[in-house]
Amino acid sequence: MNEKEKYQFETKAIHAGYESKHHFDSLAPPIYQTSTFTFSSIEQGANRFSGAEDGYVYSRLSNPTVTILEERMAQLEEGEAALAFGSGMAAVSAVLIGLTKAGDHILCSKGVYGCTFGLLEMLEEKYQIHHSFSNLETEEEILAAIREDTACIYIETPINPTMTLVDLELVTSIAKQKGIPVVVDNTFSTPYLQQPLKLGCDLVIHSATKFIGGHGDVVAGIVVGNEEVISVLRKTTQKDIGGILSPFDAWLLLRGLKTLAVRIDRHCENAEHIAKQLSLHPKVKAVYYPGDKKSTAYSLMQKQMRKGGGLLSFEVKGGYEETVKVVNQLKLISIAVSLGDAETLIQHPASMTHAVVPEEARKEMGISNELLRLSVGLEAWEDIMRDLQQALDSI
């Protein structure tokens, strides 16, 4: 372990993976905006293509700015290596395609992002890669859900958008007995709040578009895991499908990472206030937030997360029409499907992010027509709550 790997999280988020002396003493990492790299000789080119010599060849394969980001994310997640992609779904696709073959089975947490659900359906329809969902709450339930052909277990925790938590140590303890890799979408938590690899998981995925970037100006994905698996994904799935990250977008993510810890602290602080206030409002049926001390998920949150996170969901009393009226009445809060930005965002999962999921499946996931997901931003929490208050009071 080198000196930088001993640093605390906040320090790694600013310094890991970068040595200014190797980049003309530039304090900020340079943007290597190039598609290809030159060789001093045919022999050098041949050696780089064969892997006999380290070096850059072509930016679809690797790029210095992207490498800095990958090394930093690997250290933040306590992993051996990382791989950057052009979107979160490019990362999800690469992992699920890389870990499976025709006839295999993917076991999923009961609730996944709508586009992940769409990908699973496509894999089943076109390539006979099957999937099923489970609450993964007990050893008996997990063992019953695992099949002979289960190639991987795919988990969101907190689950989008119900904020349900999955006990990662429980799942991984059983998966290891069966030799099944566990993949975790860690987008909602970031490595600052949760580090699944330290809990025994094999691969971590991020939609870096969200909290990692933090400013709503980049679309990207990250996968972190052990060196062997990441190397295979780099040389096969990513190289051949081509879902790469641009150098400029990598630079934006590096800039966002520098403030990740302080931003997440503020997101969490605001979310805690909002969750408490919403639970007291007469027009709110239920609030779902892992950081709520009254929540059944609170003890598990304390076990595997630093704090409850910057997202919460709540159900409006009444029906769909009342829910629509609340959202349309908002003035400060923006209606948008992303999350993790400085701005507070709200969306209606049943008609937006999870619209692709059939209604019956949505109900099984706990996604009602009255459910709203709130990505709590960095504004003064009092202003956020005032906007929610006036909207709820309108119904």
PDB file of C-alpha atoms in Angstrom, residues 9 73 76-77 156-159 163-166 168 184-196 199 204-207 210-212 260-261 263-265 267-268 290 301 304-311 339-340:
ATOM      1  CA  PHE A   9     -11.711   9.176   2.063  1.00  0.00           C
ATOM      2  CA  MET A  73     -12.718   5.473  -8.024  1.00  0.00           C
ATOM      3  CA  LEU A  76     -12.555   5.242  -3.038  1.00  0.00           C
ATOM      4  CA  GLU A  77     -14.450   1.934  -3.317  1.00  0.00           C
ATOM      5  CA  GLU A 156     -29.705  -2.214  -5.661  1.00  0.00           C
ATOM      6  CA  THR A 157     -29.491  -0.938  -2.100  1.00  0.00           C
ATOM      7  CA  PRO A 158     -31.133   1.407  -1.380  1.00  0.00           C
ATOM      8  CA  ILE A 159     -33.554   0.173  -4.039  1.00  0.00           C
ATOM      9  CA  MET A 163     -35.482   3.056  -0.603  1.00  0.00           C
ATOM     10  CA  THR A 164     -35.599  -0.548   0.655  1.00  0.00           C
ATOM     11  CA  LEU A 165     -32.254  -1.896   1.909  1.00  0.00           C
ATOM     12  CA  VAL A 166     -30.677  -5.298   1.261  1.00  0.00           C
ATOM     13  CA  LEU A 168     -25.172  -7.204   1.730  1.00  0.00           C
ATOM     14  CA  VAL A 184     -24.242  -3.928  -6.373  1.00  0.00           C
ATOM     15  CA  ASP A 185     -25.567  -0.739  -7.910  1.00  0.00           C
ATOM     16  CA  ASN A 186     -24.149   1.768  -5.406  1.00  0.00           C
ATOM     17  CA  THR A 187     -25.393   4.901  -7.194  1.00  0.00           C
ATOM     18  CA  PHE A 188     -27.659   6.134  -4.399  1.00  0.00           C
ATOM     19  CA  SER A 189     -24.997   5.822  -1.701  1.00  0.00           C
ATOM     20  CA  THR A 190     -21.666   6.538  -3.443  1.00  0.00           C
ATOM     21  CA  PRO A 191     -18.519   5.078  -1.871  1.00  0.00           C
ATOM     22  CA  TYR A 192     -18.692   7.819   0.746  1.00  0.00           C
ATOM     23  CA  LEU A 193     -21.787   6.278   2.367  1.00  0.00           C
ATOM     24  CA  GLN A 194     -21.390   2.596   1.470  1.00  0.00           C
ATOM     25  CA  GLN A 195     -18.561   0.345   0.274  1.00  0.00           C
ATOM     26  CA  PRO A 196     -20.044  -2.984  -0.886  1.00  0.00           C
ATOM     27  CA  LEU A 199     -18.857  -6.171   2.754  1.00  0.00           C
ATOM     28  CA  VAL A 204     -19.825  -2.206  -7.691  1.00  0.00           C
ATOM     29  CA  ILE A 205     -21.619  -0.138 -10.328  1.00  0.00           C
ATOM     30  CA  HIS A 206     -22.285   3.606 -10.332  1.00  0.00           C
ATOM     31  CA  SER A 207     -24.280   5.829 -12.550  1.00  0.00           C
ATOM     32  CA  LYS A 210     -25.580  11.311 -10.310  1.00  0.00           C
ATOM     33  CA  PHE A 211     -23.736  12.113  -7.068  1.00  0.00           C
ATOM     34  CA  ILE A 212     -20.235  11.395  -8.435  1.00  0.00           C
ATOM     35  CA  LEU A 260     -18.191  14.572  -2.967  1.00  0.00           C
ATOM     36  CA  ALA A 261     -17.850  14.189   0.805  1.00  0.00           C
ATOM     37  CA  ARG A 263     -21.842  17.542  -0.812  1.00  0.00           C
ATOM     38  CA  ILE A 264     -23.103  14.179   0.443  1.00  0.00           C
ATOM     39  CA  ASP A 265     -22.991  15.395   4.032  1.00  0.00           C
ATOM     40  CA  HIS A 267     -27.554  16.116   0.970  1.00  0.00           C
ATOM     41  CA  CYS A 268     -27.981  13.785   3.955  1.00  0.00           C
ATOM     42  CA  PRO A 290     -33.344   4.716   5.536  1.00  0.00           C
ATOM     43  CA  MET A 301     -28.586   1.358   7.460  1.00  0.00           C
ATOM     44  CA  GLN A 304     -23.677  -0.925   6.212  1.00  0.00           C
ATOM     45  CA  MET A 305     -24.041   2.812   5.513  1.00  0.00           C
ATOM     46  CA  ARG A 306     -22.480   5.923   6.989  1.00  0.00           C
ATOM     47  CA  LYS A 307     -25.725   7.933   6.761  1.00  0.00           C
ATOM     48  CA  GLY A 308     -29.192   7.603   5.252  1.00  0.00           C
ATOM     49  CA  GLY A 309     -28.416   9.273   1.935  1.00  0.00           C
ATOM     50  CA  GLY A 310     -29.804  12.188  -0.027  1.00  0.00           C
ATOM     51  CA  LEU A 311     -32.912  10.527  -1.476  1.00  0.00           C
ATOM     52  CA  LEU A 339     -30.682  12.671  -8.896  1.00  0.00           C
ATOM     53  CA  GLY A 340     -27.645  13.771  -6.932  1.00  0.00           C
TER      54      GLY A 340
END
